[in-house]
PDB file of C-alpha atoms and ligand atoms in Angstrom:
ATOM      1  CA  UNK M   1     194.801 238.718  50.320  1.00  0.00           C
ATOM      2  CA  UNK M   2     192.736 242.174  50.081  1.00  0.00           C
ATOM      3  CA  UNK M   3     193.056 244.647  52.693  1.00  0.00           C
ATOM      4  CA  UNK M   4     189.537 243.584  54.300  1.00  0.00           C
ATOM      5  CA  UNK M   5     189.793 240.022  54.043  1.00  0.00           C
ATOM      6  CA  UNK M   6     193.383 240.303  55.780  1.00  0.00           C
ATOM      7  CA  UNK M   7     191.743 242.859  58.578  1.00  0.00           C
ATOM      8  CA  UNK M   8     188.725 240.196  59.124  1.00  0.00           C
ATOM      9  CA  UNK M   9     191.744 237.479  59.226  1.00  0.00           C
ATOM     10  CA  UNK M  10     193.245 239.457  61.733  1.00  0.00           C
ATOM     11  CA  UNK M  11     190.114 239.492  63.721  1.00  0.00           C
ATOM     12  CA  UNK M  12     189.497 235.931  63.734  1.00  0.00           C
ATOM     13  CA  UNK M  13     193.340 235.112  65.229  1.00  0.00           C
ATOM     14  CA  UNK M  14     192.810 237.106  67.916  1.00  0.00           C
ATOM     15  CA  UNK M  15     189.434 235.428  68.544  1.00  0.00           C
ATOM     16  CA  UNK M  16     190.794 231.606  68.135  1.00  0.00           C
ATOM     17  CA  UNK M  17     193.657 233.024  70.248  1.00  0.00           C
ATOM     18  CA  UNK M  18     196.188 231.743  66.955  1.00  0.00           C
ATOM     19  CA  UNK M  19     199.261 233.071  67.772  1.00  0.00           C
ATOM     20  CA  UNK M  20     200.456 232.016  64.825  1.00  0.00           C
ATOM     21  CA  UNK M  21     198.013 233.418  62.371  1.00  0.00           C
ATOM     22  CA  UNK M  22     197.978 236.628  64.564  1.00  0.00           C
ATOM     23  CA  UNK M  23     201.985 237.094  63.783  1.00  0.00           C
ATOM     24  CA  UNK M  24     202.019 235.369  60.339  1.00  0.00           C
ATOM     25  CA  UNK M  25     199.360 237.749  58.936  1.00  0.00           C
ATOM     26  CA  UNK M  26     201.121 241.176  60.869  1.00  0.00           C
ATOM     27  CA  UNK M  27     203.960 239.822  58.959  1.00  0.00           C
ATOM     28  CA  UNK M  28     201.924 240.123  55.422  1.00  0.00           C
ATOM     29  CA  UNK M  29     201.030 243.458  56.708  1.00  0.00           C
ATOM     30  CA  UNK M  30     204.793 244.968  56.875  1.00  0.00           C
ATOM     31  CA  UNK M  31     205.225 242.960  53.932  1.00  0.00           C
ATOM     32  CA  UNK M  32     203.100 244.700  51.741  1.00  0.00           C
ATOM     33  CA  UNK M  33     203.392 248.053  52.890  1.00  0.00           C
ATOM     34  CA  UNK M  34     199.819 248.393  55.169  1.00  0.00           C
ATOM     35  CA  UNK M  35     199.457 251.296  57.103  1.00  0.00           C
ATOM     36  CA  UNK M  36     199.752 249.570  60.350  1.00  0.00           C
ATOM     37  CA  UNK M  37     198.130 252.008  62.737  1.00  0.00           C
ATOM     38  CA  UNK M  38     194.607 250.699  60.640  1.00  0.00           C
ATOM     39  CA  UNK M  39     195.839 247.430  60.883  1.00  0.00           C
ATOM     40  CA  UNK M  40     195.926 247.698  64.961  1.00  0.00           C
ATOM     41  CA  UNK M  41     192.518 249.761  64.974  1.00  0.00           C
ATOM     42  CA  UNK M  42     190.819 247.811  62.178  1.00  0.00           C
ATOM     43  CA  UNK M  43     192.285 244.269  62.652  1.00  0.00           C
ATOM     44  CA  UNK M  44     193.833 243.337  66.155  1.00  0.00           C
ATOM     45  CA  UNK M  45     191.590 245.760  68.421  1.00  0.00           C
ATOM     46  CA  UNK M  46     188.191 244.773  67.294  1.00  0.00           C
ATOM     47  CA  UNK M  47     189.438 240.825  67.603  1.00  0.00           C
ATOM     48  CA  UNK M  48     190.021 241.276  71.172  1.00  0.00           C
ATOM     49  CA  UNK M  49     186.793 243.504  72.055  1.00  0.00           C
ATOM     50  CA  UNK M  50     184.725 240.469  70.652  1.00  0.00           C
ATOM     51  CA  UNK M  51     187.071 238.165  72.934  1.00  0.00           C
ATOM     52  CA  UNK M  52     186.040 240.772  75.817  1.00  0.00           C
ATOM     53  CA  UNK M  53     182.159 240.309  74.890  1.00  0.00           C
ATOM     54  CA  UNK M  54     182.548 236.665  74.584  1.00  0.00           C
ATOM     55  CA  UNK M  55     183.589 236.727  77.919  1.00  0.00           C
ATOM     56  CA  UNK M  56     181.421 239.121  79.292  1.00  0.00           C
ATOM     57  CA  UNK M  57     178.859 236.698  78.166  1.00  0.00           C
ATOM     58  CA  UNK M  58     180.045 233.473  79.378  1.00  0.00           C
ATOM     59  CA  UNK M  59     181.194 232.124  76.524  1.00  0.00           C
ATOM     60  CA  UNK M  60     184.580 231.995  77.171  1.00  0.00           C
ATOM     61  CA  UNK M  61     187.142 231.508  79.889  1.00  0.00           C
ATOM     62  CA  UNK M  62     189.872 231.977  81.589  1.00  0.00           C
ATOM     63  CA  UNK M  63     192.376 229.708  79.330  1.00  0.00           C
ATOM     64  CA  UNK M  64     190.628 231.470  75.976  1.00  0.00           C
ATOM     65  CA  UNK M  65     191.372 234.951  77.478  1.00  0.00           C
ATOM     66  CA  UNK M  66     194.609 234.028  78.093  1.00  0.00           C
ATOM     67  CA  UNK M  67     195.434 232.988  73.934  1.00  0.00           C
ATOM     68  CA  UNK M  68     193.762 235.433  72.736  1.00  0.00           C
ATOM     69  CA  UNK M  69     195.870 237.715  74.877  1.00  0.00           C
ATOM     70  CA  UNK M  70     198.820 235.904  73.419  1.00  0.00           C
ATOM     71  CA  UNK M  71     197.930 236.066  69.810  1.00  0.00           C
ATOM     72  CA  UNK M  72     197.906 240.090  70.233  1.00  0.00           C
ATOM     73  CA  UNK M  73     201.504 240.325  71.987  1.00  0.00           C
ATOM     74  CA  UNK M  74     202.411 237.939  69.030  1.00  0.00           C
ATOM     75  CA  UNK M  75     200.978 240.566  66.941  1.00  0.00           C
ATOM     76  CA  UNK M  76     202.513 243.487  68.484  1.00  0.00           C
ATOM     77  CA  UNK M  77     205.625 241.764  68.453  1.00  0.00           C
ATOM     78  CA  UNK M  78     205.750 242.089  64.857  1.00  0.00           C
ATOM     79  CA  UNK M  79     204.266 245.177  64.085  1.00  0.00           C
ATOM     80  CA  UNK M  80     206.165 247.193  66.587  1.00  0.00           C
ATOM     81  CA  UNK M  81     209.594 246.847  65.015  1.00  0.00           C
ATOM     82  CA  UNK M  82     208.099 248.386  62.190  1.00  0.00           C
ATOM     83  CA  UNK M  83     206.070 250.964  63.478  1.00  0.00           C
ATOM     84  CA  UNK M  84     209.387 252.418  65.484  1.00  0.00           C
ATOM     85  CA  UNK M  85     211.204 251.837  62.036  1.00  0.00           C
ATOM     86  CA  UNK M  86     208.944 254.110  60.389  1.00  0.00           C
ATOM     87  CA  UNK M  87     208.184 256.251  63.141  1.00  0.00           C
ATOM     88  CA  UNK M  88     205.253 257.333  61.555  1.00  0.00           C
ATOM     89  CA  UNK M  89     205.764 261.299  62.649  1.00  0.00           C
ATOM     90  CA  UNK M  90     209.489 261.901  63.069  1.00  0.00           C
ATOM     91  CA  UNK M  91     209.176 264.253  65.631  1.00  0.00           C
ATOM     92  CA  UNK M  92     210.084 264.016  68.971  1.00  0.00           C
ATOM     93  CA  UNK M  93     207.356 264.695  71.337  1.00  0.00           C
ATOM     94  CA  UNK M  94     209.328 263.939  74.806  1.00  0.00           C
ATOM     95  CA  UNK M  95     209.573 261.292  77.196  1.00  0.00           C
ATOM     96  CA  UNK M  96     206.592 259.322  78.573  1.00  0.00           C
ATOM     97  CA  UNK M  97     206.859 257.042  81.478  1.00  0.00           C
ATOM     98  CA  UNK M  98     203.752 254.742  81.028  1.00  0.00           C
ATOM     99  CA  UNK M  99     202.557 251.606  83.194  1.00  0.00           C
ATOM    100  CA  UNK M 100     199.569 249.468  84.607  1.00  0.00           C
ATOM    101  CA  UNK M 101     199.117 250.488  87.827  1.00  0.00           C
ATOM    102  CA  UNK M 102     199.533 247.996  90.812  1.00  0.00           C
ATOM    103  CA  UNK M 103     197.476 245.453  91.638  1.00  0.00           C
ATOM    104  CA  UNK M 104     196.587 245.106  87.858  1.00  0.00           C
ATOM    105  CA  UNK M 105     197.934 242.601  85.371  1.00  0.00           C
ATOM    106  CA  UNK M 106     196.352 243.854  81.885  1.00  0.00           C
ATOM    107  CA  UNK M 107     198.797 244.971  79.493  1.00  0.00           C
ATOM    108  CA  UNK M 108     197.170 244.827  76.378  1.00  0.00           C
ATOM    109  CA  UNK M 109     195.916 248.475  75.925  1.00  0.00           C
ATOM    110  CA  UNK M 110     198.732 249.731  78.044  1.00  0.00           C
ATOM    111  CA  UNK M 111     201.271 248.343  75.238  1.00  0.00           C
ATOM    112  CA  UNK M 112     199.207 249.618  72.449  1.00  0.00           C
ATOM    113  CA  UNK M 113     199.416 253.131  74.055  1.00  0.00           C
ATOM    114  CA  UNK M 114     203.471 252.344  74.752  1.00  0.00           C
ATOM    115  CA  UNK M 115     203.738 251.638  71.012  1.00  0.00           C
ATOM    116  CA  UNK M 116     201.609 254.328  69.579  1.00  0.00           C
ATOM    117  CA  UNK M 117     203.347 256.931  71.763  1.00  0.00           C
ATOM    118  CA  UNK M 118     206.801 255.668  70.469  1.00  0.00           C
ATOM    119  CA  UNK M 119     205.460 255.377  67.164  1.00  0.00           C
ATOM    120  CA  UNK M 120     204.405 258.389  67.162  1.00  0.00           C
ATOM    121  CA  UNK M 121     207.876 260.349  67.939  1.00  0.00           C
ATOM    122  CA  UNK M 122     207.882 260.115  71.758  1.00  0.00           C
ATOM    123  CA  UNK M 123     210.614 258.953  74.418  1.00  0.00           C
ATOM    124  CA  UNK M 124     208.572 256.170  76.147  1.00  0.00           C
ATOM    125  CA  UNK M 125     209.624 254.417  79.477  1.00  0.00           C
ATOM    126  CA  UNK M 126     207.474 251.315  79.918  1.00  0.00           C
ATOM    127  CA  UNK M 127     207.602 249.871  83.258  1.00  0.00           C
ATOM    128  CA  UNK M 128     205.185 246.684  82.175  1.00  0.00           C
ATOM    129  CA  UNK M 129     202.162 245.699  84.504  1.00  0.00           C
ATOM    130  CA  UNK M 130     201.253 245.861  88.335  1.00  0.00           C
ATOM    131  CA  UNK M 131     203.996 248.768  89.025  1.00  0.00           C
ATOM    132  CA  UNK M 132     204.508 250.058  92.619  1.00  0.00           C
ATOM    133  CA  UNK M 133     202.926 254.180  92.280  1.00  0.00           C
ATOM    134  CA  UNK M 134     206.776 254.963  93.488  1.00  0.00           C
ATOM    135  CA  UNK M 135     208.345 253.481  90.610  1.00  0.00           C
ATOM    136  CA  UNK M 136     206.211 255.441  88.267  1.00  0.00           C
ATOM    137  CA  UNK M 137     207.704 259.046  90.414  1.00  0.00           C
ATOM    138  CA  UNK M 138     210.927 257.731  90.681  1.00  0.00           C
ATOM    139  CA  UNK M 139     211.010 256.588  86.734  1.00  0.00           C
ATOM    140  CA  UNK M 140     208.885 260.210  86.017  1.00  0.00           C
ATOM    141  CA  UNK M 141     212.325 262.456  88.152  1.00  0.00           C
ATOM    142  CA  UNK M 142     215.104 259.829  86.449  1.00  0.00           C
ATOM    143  CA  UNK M 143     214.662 260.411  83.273  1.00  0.00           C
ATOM    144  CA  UNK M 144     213.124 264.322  83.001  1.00  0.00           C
ATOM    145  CA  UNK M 145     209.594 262.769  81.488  1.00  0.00           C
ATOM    146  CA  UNK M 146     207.050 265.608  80.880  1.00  0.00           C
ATOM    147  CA  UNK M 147     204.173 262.897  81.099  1.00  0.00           C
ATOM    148  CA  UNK M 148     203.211 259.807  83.110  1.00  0.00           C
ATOM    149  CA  UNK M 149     200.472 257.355  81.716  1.00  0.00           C
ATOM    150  CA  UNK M 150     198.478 255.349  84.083  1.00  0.00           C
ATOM    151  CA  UNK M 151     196.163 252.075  82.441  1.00  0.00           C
ATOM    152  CA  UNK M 152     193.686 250.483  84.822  1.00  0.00           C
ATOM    153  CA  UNK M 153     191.395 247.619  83.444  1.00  0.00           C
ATOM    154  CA  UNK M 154     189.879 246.696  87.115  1.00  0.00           C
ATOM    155  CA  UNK M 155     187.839 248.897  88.798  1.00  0.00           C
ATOM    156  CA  UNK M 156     189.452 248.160  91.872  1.00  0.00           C
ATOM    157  CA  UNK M 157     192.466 249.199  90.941  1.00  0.00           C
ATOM    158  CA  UNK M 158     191.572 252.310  88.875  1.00  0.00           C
ATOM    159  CA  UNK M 159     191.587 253.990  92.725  1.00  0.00           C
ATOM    160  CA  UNK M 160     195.600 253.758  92.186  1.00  0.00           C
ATOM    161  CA  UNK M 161     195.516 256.376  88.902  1.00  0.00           C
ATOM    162  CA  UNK M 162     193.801 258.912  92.016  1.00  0.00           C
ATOM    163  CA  UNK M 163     196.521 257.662  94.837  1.00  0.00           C
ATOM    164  CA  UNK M 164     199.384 258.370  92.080  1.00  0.00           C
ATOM    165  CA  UNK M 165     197.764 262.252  92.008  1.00  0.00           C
ATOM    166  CA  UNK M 166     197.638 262.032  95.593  1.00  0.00           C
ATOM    167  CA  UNK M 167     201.589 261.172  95.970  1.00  0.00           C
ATOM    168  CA  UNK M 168     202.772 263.748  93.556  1.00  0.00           C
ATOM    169  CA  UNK M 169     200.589 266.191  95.682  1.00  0.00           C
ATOM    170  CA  UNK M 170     202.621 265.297  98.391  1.00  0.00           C
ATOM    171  CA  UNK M 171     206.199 265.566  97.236  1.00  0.00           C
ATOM    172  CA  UNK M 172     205.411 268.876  95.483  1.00  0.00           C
ATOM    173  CA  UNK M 173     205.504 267.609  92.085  1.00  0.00           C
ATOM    174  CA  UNK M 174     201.936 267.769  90.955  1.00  0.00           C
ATOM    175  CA  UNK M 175     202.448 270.682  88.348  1.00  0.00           C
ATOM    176  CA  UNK M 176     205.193 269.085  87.068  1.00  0.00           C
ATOM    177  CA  UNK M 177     203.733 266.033  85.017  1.00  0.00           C
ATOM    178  CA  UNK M 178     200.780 265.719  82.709  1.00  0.00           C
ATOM    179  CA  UNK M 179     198.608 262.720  84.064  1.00  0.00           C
ATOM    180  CA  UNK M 180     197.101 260.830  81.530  1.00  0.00           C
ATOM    181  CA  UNK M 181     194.708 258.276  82.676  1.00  0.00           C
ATOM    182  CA  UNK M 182     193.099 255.396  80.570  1.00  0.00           C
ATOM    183  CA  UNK M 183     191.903 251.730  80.683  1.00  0.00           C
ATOM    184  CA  UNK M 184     188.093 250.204  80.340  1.00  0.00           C
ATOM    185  CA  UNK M 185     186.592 251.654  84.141  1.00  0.00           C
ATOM    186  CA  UNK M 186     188.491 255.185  83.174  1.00  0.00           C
ATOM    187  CA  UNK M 187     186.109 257.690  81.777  1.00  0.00           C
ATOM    188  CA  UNK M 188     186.425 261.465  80.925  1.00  0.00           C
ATOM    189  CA  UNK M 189     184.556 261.853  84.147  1.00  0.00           C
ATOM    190  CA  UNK M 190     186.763 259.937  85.923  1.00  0.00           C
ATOM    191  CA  UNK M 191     189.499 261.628  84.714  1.00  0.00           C
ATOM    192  CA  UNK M 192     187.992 265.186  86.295  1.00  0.00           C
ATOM    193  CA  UNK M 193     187.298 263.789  89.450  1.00  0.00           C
ATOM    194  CA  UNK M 194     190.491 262.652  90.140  1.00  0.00           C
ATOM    195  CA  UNK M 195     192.075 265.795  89.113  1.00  0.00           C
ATOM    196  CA  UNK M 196     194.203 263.850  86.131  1.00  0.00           C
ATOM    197  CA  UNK M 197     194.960 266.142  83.269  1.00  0.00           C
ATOM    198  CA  UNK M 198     193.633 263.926  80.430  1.00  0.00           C
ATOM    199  CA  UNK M 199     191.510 260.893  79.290  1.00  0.00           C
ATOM    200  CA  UNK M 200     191.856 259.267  76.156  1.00  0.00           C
ATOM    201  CA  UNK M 201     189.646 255.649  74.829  1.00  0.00           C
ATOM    202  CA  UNK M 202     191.734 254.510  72.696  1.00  0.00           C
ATOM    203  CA  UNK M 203     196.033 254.351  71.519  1.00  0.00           C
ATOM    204  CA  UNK M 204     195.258 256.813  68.586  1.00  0.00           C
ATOM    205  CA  UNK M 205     193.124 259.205  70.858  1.00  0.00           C
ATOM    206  CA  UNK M 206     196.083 258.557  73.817  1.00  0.00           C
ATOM    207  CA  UNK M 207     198.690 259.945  71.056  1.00  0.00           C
ATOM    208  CA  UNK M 208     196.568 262.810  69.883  1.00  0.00           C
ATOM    209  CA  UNK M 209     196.712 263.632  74.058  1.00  0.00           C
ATOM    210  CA  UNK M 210     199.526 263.676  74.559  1.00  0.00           C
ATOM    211  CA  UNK M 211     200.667 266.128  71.894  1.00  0.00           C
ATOM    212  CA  UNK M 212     198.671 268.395  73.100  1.00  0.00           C
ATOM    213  CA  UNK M 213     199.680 268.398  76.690  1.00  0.00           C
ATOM    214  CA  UNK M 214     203.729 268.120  75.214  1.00  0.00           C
ATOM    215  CA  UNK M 215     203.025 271.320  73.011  1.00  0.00           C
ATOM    216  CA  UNK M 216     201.887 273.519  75.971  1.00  0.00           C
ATOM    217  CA  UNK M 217     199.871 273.286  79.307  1.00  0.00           C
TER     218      UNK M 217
HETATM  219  C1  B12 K 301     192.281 240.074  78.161  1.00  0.00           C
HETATM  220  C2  B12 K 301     191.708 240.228  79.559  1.00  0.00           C
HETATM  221  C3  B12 K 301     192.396 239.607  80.608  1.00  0.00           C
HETATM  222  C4  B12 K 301     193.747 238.907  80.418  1.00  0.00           C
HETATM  223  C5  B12 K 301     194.845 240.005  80.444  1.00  0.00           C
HETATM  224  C6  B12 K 301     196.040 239.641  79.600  1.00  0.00           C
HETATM  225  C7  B12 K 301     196.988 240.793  79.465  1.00  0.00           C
HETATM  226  N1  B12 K 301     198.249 240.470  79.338  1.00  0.00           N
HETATM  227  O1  B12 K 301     196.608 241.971  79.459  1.00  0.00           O
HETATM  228  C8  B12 K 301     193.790 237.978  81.672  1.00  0.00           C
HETATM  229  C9  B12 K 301     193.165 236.674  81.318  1.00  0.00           C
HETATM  230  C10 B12 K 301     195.173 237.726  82.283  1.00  0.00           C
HETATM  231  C11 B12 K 301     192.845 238.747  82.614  1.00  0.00           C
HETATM  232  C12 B12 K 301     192.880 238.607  83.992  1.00  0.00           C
HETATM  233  C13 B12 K 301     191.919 239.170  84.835  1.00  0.00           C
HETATM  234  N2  B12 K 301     190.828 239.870  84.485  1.00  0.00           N
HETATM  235 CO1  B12 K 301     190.561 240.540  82.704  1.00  0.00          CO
HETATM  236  N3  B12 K 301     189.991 241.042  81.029  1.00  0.00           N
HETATM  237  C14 B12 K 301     190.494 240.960  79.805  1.00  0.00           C
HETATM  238  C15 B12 K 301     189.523 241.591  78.746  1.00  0.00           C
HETATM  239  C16 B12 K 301     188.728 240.472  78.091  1.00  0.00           C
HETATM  240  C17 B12 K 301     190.154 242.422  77.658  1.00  0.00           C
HETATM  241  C18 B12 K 301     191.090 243.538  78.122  1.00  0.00           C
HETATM  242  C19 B12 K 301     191.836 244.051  76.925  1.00  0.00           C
HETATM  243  O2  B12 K 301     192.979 243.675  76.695  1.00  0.00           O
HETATM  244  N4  B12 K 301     191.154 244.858  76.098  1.00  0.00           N
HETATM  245  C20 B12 K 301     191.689 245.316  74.814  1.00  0.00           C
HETATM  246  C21 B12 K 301     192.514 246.571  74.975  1.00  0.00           C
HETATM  247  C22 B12 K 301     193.037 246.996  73.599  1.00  0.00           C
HETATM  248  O3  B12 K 301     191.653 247.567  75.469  1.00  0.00           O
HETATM  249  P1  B12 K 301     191.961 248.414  76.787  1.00  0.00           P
HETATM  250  O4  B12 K 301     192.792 247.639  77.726  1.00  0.00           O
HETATM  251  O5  B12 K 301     190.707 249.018  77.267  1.00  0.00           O
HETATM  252  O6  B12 K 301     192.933 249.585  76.247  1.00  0.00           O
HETATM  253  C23 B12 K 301     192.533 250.589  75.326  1.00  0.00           C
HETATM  254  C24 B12 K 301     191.930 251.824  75.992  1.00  0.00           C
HETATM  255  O7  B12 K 301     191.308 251.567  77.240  1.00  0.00           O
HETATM  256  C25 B12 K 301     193.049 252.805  76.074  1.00  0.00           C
HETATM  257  N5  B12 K 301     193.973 252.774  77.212  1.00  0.00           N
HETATM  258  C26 B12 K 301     194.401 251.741  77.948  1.00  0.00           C
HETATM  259  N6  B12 K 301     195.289 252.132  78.857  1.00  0.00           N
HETATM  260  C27 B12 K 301     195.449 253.462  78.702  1.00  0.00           C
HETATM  261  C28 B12 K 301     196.252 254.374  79.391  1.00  0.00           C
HETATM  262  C29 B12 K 301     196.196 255.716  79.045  1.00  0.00           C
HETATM  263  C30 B12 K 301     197.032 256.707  79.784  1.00  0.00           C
HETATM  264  C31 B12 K 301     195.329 256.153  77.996  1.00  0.00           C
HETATM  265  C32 B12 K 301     195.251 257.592  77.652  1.00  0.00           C
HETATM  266  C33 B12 K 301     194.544 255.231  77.296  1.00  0.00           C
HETATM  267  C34 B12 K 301     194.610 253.894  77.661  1.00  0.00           C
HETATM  268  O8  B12 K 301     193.782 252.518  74.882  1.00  0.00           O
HETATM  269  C35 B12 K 301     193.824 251.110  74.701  1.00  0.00           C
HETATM  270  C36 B12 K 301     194.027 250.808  73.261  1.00  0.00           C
HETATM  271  O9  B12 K 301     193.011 251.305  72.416  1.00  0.00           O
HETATM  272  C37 B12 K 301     188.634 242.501  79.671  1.00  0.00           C
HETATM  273  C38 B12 K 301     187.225 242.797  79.135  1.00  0.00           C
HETATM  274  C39 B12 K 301     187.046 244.231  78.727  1.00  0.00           C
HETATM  275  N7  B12 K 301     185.841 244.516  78.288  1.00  0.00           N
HETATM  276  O10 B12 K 301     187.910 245.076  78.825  1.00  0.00           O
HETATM  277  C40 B12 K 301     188.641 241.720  80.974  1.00  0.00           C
HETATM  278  C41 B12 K 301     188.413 242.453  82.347  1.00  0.00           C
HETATM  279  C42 B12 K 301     189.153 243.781  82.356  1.00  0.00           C
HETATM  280  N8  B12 K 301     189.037 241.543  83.321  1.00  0.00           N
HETATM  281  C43 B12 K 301     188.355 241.478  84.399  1.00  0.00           C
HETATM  282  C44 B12 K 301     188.733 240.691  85.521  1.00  0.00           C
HETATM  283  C45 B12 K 301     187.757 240.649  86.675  1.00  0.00           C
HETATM  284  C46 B12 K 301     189.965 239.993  85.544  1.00  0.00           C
HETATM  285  C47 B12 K 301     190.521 239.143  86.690  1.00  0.00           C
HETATM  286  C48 B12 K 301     190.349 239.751  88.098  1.00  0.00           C
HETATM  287  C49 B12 K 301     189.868 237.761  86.555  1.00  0.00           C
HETATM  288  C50 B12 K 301     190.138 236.760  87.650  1.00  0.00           C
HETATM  289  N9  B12 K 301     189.068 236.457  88.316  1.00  0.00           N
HETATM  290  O11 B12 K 301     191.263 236.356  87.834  1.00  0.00           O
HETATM  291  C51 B12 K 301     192.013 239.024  86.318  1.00  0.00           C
HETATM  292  C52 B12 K 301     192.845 240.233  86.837  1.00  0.00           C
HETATM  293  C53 B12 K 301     194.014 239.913  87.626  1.00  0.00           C
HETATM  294  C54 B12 K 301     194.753 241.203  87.968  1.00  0.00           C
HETATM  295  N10 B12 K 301     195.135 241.352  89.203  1.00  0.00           N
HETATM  296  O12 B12 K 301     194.972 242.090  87.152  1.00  0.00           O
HETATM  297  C55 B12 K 301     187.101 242.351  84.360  1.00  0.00           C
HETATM  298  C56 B12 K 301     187.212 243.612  85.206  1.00  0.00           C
HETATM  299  C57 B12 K 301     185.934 243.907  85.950  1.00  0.00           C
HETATM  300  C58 B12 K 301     186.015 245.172  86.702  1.00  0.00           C
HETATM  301  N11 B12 K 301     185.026 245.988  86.504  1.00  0.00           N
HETATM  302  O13 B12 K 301     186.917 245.466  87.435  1.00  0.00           O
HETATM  303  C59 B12 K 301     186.903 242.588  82.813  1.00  0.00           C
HETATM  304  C60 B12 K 301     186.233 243.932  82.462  1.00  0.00           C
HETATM  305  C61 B12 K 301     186.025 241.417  82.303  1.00  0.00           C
HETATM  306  C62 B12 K 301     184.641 241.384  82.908  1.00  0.00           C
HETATM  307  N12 B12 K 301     183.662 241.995  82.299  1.00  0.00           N
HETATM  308  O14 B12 K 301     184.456 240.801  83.945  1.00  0.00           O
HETATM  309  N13 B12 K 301     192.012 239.519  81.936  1.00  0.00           N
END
């Protein structure tokens, strides 16, 4: 298959929530040598925006989300063996402790940031989804990380990337970590408010970020 024909195949897995597609054509990807940062960006992402819009507009549900969600991780599964493997810069930027804050399921962006990060030469501590604001401090002083990443996708729970600020405020530790916020409701704006010391919108932006707060303040 071309390169665009695969990307738009991409797309459509990720739509029809095919899990199998979705992995079988990541596969062909590694196979013949893609660079697979474009196929995330160019294939996968834009397949689960349109999911997002279809939803947005009613036109699908819950159970639709759901495989479409699936199909991705099926993706990722694949691709993220590989993207380590090559580790696309082999430098090490530091450690990262990165997580959905509490209250919040979505993982999706939050493991394309995970795997861009790593991908991209840094130490990364994942802690997964819905993760207590304590773990991500205790996880943050166990392991000596430098930055902590905070995804939101709900705007009720976004409030928990300003409480984390809040608790390393409190403990004295607030100079001590980059915060990184990100996730649909986040916004540059947000990002000043709550006194974080970075937005990014996307992984590749969310990389970029994070070199630049691990090469100096
Ligand atoms: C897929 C999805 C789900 C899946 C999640 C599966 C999973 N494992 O993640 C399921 C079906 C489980 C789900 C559940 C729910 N969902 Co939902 N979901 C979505 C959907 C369609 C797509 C989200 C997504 O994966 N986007 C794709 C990824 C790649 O994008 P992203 O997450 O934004 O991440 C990128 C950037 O933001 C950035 N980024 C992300 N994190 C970080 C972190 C840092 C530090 C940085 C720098 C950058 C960064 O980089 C990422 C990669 O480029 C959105 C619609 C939307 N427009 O976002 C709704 C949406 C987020 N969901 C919504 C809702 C309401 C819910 C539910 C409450 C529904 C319900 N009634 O049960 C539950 C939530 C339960 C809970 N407690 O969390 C609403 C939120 C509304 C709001 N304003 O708060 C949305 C916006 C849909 C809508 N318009 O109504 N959902």
């Amino acid at each position: 298959m071309i390169k665009e024909e695969l990307l738009r195949s991409m797309n459509e897995a990720i739509v029809n929530g095919d899990r199998t597609a979705a992995s079988a054509l990541a596969g062909e990807a590694v196979r013949s040598g893609m660079d697979l940062i474009e196929v995330i960006e160019k294939g996968y992402v834009p397949g689960i925006q349109k999911v997002g819009e279809l939803w947005e507009q009613g036109d699908y549900f819950l159970p639709e989300l759901i495989s479409s969600a699936e199909a991705m991780k099926a993706a990722m599964a694949v691709l993220e063996p590989e993207l380590n493997r090559q580790k696309i810069e082999a430098r090490t930027g530091g450690k990262v402790v990165i997580g959905t804050v509490e209250g919040d399921i979505h993982d999706i962006g939050k493991n394309l940031v995970a795997s861009m990060l790593q991908a991209g030469g840094f130490e990364v501590f994942d802690l997964g989804a819905d993760v207590k604001l304590e773990r991500f401090v205790e996880k943050a002083e166990a392991v000596g990380a430098r930055i902590i990443c905070l995804s939101a996708l709900l705007t009720t729970t976004m409030t928990n990337q300003k409480r984390l600020i809040g608790l390393l405020r409190d403990r004295g530790l607030r100079d001590k970590y980059k915060v990184l916020v990100g996730g649909a409701p986040a916004s540059r704006k947000w990002a000043d408010e709550i006194g974080a010391d970075g937005y990014a919108e996307n992984a590749v932006a969310a990389v970029k970020l994070a070199r630049t707060m691990a090469g100096g303040d």
